[in-house]
Structures are given as structure tokens and as C-alpha cells.
CSV table of C-alpha atoms and ligand atoms in Angstrom, one decimal:
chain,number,residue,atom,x,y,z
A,423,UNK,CA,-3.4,6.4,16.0
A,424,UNK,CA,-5.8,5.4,13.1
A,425,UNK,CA,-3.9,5.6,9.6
A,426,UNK,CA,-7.0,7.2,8.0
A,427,UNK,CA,-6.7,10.4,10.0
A,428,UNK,CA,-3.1,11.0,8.9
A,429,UNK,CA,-2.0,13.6,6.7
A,430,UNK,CA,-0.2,12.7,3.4
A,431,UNK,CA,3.1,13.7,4.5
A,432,UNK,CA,2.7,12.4,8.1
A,433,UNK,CA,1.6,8.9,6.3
A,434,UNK,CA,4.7,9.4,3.7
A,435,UNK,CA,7.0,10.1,6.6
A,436,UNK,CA,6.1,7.2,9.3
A,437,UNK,CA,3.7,5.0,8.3
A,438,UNK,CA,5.5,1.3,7.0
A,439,UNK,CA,8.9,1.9,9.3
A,440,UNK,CA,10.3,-0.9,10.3
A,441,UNK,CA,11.5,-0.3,13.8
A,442,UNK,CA,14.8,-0.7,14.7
A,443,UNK,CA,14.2,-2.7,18.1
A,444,UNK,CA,18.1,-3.1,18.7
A,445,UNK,CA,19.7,-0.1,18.4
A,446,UNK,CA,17.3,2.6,18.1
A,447,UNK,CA,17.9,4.2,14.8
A,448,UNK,CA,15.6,6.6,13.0
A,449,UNK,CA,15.2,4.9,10.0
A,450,UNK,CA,14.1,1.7,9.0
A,451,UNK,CA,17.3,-1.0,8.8
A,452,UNK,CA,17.6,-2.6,5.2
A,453,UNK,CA,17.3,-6.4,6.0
A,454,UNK,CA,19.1,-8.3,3.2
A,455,UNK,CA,18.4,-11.9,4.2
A,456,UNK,CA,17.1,-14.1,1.1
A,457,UNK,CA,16.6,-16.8,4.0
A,458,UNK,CA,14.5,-16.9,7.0
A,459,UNK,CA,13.8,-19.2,10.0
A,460,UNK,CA,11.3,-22.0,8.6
A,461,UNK,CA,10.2,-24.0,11.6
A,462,UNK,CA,7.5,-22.5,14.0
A,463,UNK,CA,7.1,-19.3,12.4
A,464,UNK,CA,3.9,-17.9,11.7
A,465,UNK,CA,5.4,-16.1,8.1
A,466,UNK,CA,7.3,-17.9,5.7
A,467,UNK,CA,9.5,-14.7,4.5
A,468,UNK,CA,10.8,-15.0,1.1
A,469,UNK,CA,11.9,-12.1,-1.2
A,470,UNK,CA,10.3,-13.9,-4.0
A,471,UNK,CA,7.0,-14.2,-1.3
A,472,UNK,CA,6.8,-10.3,-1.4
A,473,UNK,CA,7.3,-10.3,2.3
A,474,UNK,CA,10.6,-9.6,3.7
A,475,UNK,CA,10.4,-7.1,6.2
A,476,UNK,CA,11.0,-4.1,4.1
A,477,UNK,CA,9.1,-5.1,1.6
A,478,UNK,CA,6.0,-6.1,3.9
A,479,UNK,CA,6.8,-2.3,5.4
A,480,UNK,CA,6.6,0.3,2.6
A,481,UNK,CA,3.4,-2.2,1.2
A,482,UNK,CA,1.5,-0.7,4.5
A,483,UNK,CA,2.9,3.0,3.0
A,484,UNK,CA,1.7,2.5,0.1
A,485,UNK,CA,-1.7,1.0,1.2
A,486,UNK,CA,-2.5,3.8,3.6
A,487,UNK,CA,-1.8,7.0,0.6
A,488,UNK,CA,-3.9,4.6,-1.3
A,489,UNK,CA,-6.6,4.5,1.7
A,490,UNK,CA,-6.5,0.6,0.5
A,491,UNK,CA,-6.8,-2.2,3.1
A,492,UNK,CA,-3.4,-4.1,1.2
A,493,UNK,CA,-0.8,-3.6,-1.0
A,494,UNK,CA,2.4,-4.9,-2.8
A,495,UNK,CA,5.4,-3.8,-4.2
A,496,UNK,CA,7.1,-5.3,-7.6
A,497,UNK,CA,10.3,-4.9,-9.7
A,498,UNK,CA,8.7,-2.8,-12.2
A,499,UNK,CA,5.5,-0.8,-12.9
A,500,UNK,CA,5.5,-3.5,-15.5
A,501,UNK,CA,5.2,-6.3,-13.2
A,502,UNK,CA,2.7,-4.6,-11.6
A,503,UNK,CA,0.5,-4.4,-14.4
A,504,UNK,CA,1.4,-7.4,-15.7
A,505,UNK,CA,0.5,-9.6,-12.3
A,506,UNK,CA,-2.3,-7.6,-11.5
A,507,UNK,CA,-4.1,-8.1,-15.4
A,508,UNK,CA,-3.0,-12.0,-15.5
A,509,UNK,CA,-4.2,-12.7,-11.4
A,510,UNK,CA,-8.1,-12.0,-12.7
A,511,UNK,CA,-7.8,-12.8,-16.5
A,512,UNK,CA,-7.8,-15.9,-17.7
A,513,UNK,CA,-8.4,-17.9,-20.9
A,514,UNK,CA,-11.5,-16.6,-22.4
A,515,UNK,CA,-12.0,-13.5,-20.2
A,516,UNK,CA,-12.0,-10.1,-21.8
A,517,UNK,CA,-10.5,-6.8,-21.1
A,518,UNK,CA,-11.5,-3.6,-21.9
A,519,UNK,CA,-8.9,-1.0,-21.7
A,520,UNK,CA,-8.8,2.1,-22.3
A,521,UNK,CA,-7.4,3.4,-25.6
A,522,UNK,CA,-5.0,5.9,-24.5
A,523,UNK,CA,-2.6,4.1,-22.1
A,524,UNK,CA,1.2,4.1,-21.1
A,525,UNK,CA,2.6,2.3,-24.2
A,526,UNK,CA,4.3,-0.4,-22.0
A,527,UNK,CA,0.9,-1.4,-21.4
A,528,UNK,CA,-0.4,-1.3,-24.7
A,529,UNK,CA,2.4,-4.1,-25.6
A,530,UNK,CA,1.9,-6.4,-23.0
A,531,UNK,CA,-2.0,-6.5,-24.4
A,532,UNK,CA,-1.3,-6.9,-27.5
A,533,UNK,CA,1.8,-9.2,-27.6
A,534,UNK,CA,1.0,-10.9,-24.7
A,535,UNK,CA,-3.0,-11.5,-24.1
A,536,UNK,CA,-3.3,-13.8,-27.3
A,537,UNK,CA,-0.4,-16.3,-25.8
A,538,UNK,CA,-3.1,-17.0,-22.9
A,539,UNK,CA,-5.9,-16.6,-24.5
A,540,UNK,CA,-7.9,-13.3,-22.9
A,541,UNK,CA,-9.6,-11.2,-25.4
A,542,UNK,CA,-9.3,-7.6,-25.0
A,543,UNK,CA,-11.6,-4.4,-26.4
A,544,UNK,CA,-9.4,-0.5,-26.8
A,545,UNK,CA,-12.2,1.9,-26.1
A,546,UNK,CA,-13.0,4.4,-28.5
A,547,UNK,CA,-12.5,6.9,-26.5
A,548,UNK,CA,-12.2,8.2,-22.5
A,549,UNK,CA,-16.2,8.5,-21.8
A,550,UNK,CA,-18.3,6.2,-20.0
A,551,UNK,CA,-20.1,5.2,-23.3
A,552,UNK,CA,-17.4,4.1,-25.3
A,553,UNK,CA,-16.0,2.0,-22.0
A,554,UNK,CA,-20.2,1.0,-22.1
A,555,UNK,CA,-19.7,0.1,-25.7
A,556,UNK,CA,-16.6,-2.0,-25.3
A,557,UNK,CA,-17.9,-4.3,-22.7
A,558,UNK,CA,-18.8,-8.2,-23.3
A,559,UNK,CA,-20.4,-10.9,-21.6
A,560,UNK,CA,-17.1,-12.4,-21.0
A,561,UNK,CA,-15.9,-8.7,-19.5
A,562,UNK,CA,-14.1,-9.7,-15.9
A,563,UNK,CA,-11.6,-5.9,-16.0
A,564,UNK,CA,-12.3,-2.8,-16.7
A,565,UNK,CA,-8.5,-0.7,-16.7
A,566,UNK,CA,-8.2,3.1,-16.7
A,567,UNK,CA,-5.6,5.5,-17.1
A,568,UNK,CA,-6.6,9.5,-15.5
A,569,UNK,CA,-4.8,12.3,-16.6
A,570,UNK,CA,-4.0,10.2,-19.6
A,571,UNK,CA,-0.2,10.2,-21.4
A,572,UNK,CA,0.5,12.4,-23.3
A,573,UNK,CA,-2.9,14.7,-24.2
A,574,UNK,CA,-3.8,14.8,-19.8
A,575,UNK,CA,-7.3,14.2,-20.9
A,576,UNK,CA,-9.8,13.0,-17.9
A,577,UNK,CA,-11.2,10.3,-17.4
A,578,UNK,CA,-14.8,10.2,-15.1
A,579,UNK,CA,-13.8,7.5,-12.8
A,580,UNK,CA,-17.2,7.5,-10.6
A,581,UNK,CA,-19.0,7.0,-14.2
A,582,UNK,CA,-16.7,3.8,-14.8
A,583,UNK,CA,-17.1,2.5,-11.4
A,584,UNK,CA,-20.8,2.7,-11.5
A,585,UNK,CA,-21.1,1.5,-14.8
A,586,UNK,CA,-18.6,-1.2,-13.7
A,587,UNK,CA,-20.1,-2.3,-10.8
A,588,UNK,CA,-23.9,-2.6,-12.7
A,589,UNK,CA,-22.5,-5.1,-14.8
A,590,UNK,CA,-20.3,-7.2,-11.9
A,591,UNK,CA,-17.2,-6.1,-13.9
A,592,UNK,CA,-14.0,-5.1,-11.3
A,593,UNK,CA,-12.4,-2.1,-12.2
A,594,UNK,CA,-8.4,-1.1,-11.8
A,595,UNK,CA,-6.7,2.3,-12.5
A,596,UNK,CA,-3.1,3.1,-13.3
A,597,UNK,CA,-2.6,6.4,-11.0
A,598,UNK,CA,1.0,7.1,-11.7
A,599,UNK,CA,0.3,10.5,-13.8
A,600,UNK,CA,-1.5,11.8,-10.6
A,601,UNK,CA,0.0,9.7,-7.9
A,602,UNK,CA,-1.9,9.1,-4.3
A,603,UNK,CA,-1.1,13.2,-3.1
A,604,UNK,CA,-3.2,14.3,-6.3
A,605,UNK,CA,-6.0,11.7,-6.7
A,606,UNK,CA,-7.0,8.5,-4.2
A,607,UNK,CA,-9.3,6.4,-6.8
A,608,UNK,CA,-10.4,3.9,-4.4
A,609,UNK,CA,-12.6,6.8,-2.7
A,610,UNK,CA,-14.3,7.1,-6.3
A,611,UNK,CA,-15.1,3.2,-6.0
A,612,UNK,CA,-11.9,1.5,-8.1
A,613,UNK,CA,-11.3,-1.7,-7.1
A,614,UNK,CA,-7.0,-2.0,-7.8
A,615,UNK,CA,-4.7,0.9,-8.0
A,616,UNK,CA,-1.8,0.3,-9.3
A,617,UNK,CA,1.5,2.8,-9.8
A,618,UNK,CA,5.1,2.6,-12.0
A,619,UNK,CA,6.8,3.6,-8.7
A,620,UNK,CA,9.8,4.6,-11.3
A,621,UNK,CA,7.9,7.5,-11.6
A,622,UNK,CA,6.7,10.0,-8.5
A,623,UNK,CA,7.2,7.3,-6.0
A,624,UNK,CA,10.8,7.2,-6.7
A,625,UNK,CA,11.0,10.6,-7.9
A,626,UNK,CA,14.7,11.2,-8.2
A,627,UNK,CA,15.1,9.0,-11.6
A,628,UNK,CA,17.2,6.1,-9.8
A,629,UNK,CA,14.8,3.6,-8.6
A,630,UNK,CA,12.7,1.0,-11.0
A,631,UNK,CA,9.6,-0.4,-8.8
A,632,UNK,CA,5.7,-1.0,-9.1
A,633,UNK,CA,2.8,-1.3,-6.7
A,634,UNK,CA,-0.6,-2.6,-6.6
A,635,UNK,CA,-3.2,-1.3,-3.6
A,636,UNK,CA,-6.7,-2.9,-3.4
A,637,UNK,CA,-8.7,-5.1,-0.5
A,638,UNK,CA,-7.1,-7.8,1.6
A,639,UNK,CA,-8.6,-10.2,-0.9
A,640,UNK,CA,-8.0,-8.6,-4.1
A,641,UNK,CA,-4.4,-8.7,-3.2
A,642,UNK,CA,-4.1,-12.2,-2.0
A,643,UNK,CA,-5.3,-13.1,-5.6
A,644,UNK,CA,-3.0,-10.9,-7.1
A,645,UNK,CA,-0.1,-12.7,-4.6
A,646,UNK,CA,-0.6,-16.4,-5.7
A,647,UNK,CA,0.1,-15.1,-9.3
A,648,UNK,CA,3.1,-12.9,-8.5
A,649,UNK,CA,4.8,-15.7,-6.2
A,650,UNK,CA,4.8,-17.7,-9.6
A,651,UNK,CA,5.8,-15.1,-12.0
A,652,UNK,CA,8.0,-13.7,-9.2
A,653,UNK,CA,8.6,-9.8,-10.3
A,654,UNK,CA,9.8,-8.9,-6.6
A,655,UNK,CA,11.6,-5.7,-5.9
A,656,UNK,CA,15.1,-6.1,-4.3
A,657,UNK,CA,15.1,-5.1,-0.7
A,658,UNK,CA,17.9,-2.5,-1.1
A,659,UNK,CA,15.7,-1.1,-3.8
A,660,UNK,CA,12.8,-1.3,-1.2
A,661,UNK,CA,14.7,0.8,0.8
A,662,UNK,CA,15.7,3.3,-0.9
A,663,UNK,CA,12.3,3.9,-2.3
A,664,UNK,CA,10.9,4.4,1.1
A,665,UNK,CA,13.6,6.6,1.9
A,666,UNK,CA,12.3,8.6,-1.1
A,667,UNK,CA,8.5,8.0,-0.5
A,668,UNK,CA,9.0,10.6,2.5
A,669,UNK,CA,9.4,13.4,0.5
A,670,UNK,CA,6.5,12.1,-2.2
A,671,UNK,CA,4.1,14.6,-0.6
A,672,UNK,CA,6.3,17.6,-0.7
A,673,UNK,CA,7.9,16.9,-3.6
A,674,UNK,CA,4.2,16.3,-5.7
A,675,UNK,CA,2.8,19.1,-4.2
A,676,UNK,CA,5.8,21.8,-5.5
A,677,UNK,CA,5.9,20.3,-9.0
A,678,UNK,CA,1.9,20.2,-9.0
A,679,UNK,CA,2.1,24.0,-8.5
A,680,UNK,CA,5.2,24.5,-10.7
A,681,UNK,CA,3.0,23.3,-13.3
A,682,UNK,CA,-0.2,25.1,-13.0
A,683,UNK,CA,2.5,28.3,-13.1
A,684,UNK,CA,4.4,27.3,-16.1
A,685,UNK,CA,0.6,25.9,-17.7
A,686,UNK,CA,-0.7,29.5,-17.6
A,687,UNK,CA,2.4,30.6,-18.9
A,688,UNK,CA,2.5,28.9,-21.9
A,689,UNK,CA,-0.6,29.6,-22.4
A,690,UNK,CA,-0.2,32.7,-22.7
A,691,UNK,CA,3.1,32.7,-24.9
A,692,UNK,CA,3.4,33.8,-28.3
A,693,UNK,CA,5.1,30.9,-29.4
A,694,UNK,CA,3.2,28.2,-28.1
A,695,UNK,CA,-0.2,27.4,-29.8
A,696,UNK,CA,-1.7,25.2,-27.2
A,697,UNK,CA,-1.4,24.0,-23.9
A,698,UNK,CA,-3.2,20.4,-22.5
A,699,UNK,CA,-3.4,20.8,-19.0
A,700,UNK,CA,-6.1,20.0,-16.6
A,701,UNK,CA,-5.7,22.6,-14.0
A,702,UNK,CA,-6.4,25.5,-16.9
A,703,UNK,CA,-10.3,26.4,-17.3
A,704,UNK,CA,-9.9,26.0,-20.7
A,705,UNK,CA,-9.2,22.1,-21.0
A,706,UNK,CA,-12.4,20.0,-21.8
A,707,UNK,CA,-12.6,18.3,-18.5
A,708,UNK,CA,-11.7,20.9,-16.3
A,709,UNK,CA,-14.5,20.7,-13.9
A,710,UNK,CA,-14.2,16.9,-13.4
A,711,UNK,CA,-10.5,17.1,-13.0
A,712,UNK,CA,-11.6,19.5,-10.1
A,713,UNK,CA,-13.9,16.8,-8.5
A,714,UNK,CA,-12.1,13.8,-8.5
A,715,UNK,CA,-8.6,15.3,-8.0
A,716,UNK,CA,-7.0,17.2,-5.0
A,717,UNK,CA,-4.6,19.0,-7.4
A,718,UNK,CA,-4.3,18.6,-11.2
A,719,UNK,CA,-0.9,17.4,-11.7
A,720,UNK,CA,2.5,17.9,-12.6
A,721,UNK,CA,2.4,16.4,-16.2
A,722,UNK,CA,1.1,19.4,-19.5
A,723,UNK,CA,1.9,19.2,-23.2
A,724,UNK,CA,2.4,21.6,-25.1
A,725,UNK,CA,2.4,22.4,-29.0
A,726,UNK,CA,5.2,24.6,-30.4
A,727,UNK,CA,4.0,27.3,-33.1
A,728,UNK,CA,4.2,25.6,-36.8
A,729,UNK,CA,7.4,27.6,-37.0
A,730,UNK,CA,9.4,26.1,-34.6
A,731,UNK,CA,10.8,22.3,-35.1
A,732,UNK,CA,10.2,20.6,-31.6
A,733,UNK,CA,13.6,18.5,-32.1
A,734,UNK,CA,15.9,21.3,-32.3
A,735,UNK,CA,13.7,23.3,-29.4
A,736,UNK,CA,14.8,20.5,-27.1
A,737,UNK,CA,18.1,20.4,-28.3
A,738,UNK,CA,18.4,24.6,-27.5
A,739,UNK,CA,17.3,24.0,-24.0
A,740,UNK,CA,20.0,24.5,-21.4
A,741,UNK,CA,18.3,23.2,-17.8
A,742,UNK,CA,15.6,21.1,-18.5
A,743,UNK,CA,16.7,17.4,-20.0
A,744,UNK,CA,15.5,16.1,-23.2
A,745,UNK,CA,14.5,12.4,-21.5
A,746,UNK,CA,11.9,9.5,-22.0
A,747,UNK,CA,10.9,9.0,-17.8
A,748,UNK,CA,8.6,11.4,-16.1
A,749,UNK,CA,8.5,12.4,-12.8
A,750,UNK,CA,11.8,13.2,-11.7
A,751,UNK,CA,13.0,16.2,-9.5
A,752,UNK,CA,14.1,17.3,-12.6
A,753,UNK,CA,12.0,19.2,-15.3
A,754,UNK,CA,12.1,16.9,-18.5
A,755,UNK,CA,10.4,16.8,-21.9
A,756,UNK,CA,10.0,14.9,-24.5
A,757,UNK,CA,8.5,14.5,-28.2
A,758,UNK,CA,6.0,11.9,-27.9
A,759,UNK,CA,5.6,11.7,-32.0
A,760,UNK,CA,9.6,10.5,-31.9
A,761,UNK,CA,9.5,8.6,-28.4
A,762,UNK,CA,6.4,6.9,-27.4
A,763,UNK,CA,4.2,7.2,-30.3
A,764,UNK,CA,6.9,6.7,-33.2
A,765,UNK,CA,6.1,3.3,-34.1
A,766,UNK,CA,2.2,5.1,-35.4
A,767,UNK,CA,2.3,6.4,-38.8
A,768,UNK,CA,1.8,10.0,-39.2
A,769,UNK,CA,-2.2,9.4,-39.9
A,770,UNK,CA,-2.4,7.4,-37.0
A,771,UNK,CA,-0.8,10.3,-34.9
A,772,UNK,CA,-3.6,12.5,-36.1
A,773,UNK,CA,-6.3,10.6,-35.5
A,774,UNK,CA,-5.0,10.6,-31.7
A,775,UNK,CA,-4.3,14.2,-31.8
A,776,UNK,CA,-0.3,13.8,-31.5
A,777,UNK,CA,1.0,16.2,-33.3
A,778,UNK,CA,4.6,16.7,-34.4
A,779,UNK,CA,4.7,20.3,-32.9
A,780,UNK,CA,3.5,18.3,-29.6
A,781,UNK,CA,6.1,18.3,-26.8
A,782,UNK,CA,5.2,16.5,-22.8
A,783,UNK,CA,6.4,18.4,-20.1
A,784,UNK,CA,7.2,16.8,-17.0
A,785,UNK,CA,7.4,19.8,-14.0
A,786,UNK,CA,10.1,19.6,-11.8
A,787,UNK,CA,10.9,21.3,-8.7
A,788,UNK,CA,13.1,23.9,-10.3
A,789,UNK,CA,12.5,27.1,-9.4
A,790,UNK,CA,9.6,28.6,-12.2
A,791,UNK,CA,11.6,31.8,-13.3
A,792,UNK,CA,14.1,29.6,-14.5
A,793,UNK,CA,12.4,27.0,-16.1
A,794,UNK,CA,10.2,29.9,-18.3
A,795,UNK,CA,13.6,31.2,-18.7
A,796,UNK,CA,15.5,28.1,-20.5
A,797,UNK,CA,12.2,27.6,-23.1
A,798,UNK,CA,12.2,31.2,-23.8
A,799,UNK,CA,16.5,31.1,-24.7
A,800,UNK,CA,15.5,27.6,-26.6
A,801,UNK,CA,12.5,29.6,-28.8
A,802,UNK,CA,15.0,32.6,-29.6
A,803,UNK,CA,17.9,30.3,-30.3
A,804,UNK,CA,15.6,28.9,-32.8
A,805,UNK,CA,14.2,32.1,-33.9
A,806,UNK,CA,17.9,33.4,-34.7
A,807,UNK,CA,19.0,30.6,-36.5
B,1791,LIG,C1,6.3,4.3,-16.7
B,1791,LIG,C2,4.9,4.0,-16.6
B,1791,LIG,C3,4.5,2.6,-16.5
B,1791,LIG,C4,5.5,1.5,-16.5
B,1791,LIG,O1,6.3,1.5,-15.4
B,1791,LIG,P1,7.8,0.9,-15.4
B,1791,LIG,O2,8.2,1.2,-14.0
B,1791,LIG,O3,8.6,1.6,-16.4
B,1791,LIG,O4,7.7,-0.6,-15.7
B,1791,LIG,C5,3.1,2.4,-16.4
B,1791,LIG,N1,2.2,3.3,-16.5
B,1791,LIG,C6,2.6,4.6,-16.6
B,1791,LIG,C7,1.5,5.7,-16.7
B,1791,LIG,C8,3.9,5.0,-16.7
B,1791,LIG,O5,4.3,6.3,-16.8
């Protein structure tokens, strides 16, 4: 059976088991051993080696939604970043990244990067001239983030690719926002994908966990970093995310179309005064987003009428939680101009469109009617206070 002819779900269900050669059981056994046979082995297993055999399993999940020829699996998205950046940076190597990326991200940059000694460019803005505009001669990475947190704007990633590839620059992507069911960058020419596997991957808002996909040899770079810095995942967290990698497919694909509904229904609200999603015809990159992705998401913002104070709407809602993580089962929001982007002054908020009437809206897999129904209770609680 070649991997590359399997559907998404059929990969998300059986590809990566681990086979349970003594007694037969359906699922994968969790093997907890921090210590493996040493002599006359062909595979030094280690947890801290990324290779026990769970975690050596899901990897070969994760690599075939990916359509990549490798991949690993760490404790956080974090770590996966963060091994990933520092395996092909090093002192005097520049970055360019672009500008609107997962805060997390941002940090590590800029608190980290200047303690090694890798310079680093924030583009201007998402097109493939201001990622032209950024680059040095001393430009080894070009990183991308596409639908981008919290404004879902797109990013061309055949443009960056090409223009990537010109120059002899390698090129990675963080595809958590659209995970593998919605967009497979490697196809578009990316060199690493990497995910926060908190996010879809786990999906149920219980599992912390990263990945990185790429080539055999991209990976075996990235390994003889990790096995230093040693941001492993624990193998009962290995399982368990495998356990709820099998649903990714199904579950991305019902909160995908939950959004597009609850997208054109905000739209169309009185109340709301714009909606940023990339599945609408109206959003800027609408066309692109319907080239490079095979659905559009289950990530929109949304900005509350001038009337309505976004704290106390979240506050009035009944169902959907009021939390920082995306990607649950559950529908969640947040403020981005209190959460993520706080720390900005107010002008510095404008200048990247975050508005205080902004609010993110992760889609779960609630059932539509009732997710319209709790925002429209929270905008009349307001409206008869
Ligand atoms: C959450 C997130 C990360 C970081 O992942 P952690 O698992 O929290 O370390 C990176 N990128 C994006 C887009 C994220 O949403």
C-alpha cells in the first residue's frame, strides 16, 4: 500500500501504529521504557533520541499528512520552532521572518537570537516583495506563517518558495492555523513544516506537543540539535496524541465548515462590523487561499460594532469559553488587544490593524445554531444593560 495514495483520514487512522505482535490489540501499546537493549542493536532508542517506539510511530503519521519523507515530534510547538530555527542558524546567519507570527515565536527571536548571535529581518508585510526586501547575503531561512494569527491574512507560499529557492535560501512554514487536512506546504515547495501539535493535532485542549516534517536530511540536521537541547515529548503524551490524531481529519473538516457557516453569518450581522476570514469572497486573498488550500480554516476574527465593549461580550457568552489556546473541540474566543498583542501600545495595535473591538474566534464542533445562538444572547445582554 503506498502512503501517498491514502486518504487523510485512512493515513490519520493507521498509518504510524505500532503493532501489537503479542497479543493482538487494536491500538498501538504505550511502551514506557526510558532504557533499551544497547549491545547488537541496530537503534540506540532513547526518549531523549526521539526514537522510542511510539515516538518513532506517530513521526511516520505525521510525515505522511505532511507528504514529507521524515518527521519528529517534541515537547512543545516551542521546541519545535526553537530546534528547527537553531539546527540551520548559526552565528552570523540571518533570518527573515515574517512579521505577523504566533507571539511565542516572536520572543524566542527577539530574546533569544542575539545570545547566539543570528541576525534576523521582520518583513514589512505578507507579500513576496517585502520577504524580497528583507533578505541578506547572510540569509540561510526564510519562516512563514499562512492564515496568519489573528487578522487570517494569506500568505503566497509558491511566491516565497520560488523567490526562496532563486536565492539558495531554505524555506520553513508554521502550518498550525491550517493544519495538514487544510493545507500540505511541502506540495507548494517548503522545505520544513512545522506544527504546535497543542493545537489541531491534539485538538481536545489536554496534550502540549510539536512536530517538524521535512526530507530525510533536513531532519537528521534538525536531530543532532534536538538530542542536545533535548525537548522530547513523553511517550504517554505520544500516545495519547496519536490516539487523537485519528480523528484530526474529521474533526478539522467539521470545524472548517462550522466556520465558513458562522463567517457568513457574522458577516451578515448587524452587530458585527467586520469579519476576517479567508473562505468569504470578500477577504483580500481570497483567491489564493482557494489555490493553495483544500479548505480555508477553522480560525475568523471578528470586530464587534463601536458600541459593544468586547470584554464584557465575552463575559455574556454562555457556551463558547473565553480562552488563550485554539483549536480545541470546543468553540473559544479571545481578545487579541488584551491577550496576545497587550504588551503593544495602542498605536502599535493600529498600525497592525488590531483593534480593540477585534475578537479571534476559534470554531469548534458545536453544532452552528447554537453557537450563532450564545453570540446573539451575549450582544442583547449587552444591548440591555
Ligand atoms: C500555539 C502556537 C505555537 C506554539 O506552540 P506551543 O505548543 O504552545 O509551544 C506556535 N505557532 C502557532 C501558530 C501557535 O498557535
Amino acid at each position: 500500500m503506498s502512503k501517498d495514495k491514502l486518504g487523510v483520514n485512512t493515513i490519520c487512522t493507521h498509518v504510524g501504529e505500532v503493532k501489537d505482535e503479542q497479543f493482538k490489540g487494536a491500538v498501538s501499546p504505550m511502551y514506557l521504557s526510558s532504557s533499551y537493549e544497547f549491545l547488537d542493536v541496530d537503534v540506540k532508542r532513547y526518549p531523549r533520541y526521539f526514537n522510542t517506539p511510539n515516538q518513532e510511530y506517530l513521526s511516520k503519521k505525521i510525515a505522511a499528512l505532511e507528504g514529507a519523507e521524515s518527521a519528529m515530534i517534541f515537547g512543545s510547538g516551542m521546541a519545535a520552532i526553537s530546534h528547527m530555527f537553531l539546527a540551520f542558524l548559526q552565528k552570523g546567519d540571518h533570518l527573515v521572518v515574517q512579521n505577523t507570527l504566533y507571539g511565542g515565536t516572536v520572543n524566542f527571536i527577539k530574546e533569544e537570537f542575539p545570545k547566539y548571535g543570528i541576525e534576523y529581518t521582520f518583513t514589512n508585510g505578507y507579500k513576496a516583495r517585502d520577504f524580497e526586501a528583507a533578505i541578506q547575503e547572510n540569509t540561510k531561512l526564510i519562516h512563514i506563517e499562512t492564515p496568519s494569527n489573528p487578522l487570517l491574512t494569506i500568505t503566497d507560499i509558491r511566491d516565497i518558495t520560488q523567490l526562496a529557492k532563486t536565492k539558495g535560501i531554505l524555506t520553513s512554514i508554521d502550518n498550525t492555523f491550517a493544519s495538514p487536512v487544510n493545507q500540505k506546504p511541502i506540495d507548494f515547495g517548503v522545505d520544513m513544516v512545522m506544527h504546535s501539535a497543542t493545537k489541531y493535532f491534539g485538538g481536545h485542549s489536554d496534550i502540549c506537543a510539536g512536530a517538524v516534517a521535512s526530507s530525510k536530511e533536513n531532519m537528521e540536521r534538525i536531530w543532532n540539535v534536538s538530542k542536545n537541547l533535548g525537548g522530547s515529548l513523553s511517550d504517554m503524551t505520544v500516545w495519547m496524541l496519536e490516539r487523537s490524531m485519528k480523528t484530526l481529519g474529521l474533526r478539522v473538516k467539521a470545524q472548517t465548515k462550522n466556520a465558513m457557516k458562522l463567517a457568513k453569518w457574522l458577516n451578515k450581522h448587524p452587530k458585527i462590523s467586520k469579519v476576517y476570514y479567508p473562505g468569504l469572497k470578500s477577504h483580500p486573498e481570497h483567491k489564493l487561499a482557494k489555490a493553495q488550500m483544500q479548505g480555508y480554516g477553522a480560525m475568523l476574527s471578528f470586530e464587534l460594532s463601536e458600541d459593544l465593549d468586547s470584554y464584557k461580550f465575552q463575559k455574556a457568552l454562555k457556551l463558547i469559553k473565553s480562552s488563550m489556546s485554539l483549536a480545541g473541540v470546543e468553540s473559544t474566543m479571545i481578545s487579541p488587544h488584551l491577550t496576545s498583542h497587550a504588551l503593544l501600545t495602542e498605536e502599535e495595535r493600529k498600525a497592525v490593524g488590531i483593534s480593540d473591538q477585534l475578537i479571534r474566534f476559534s470554531v469548534g464542533i458545536e453544532n452552528a445554531k447554537d453557537l450563532k445562538a450564545d453570540i446573539n444572547q451575549a450582544i442583547e445582554q449587552l444591548l440591555n444593560a
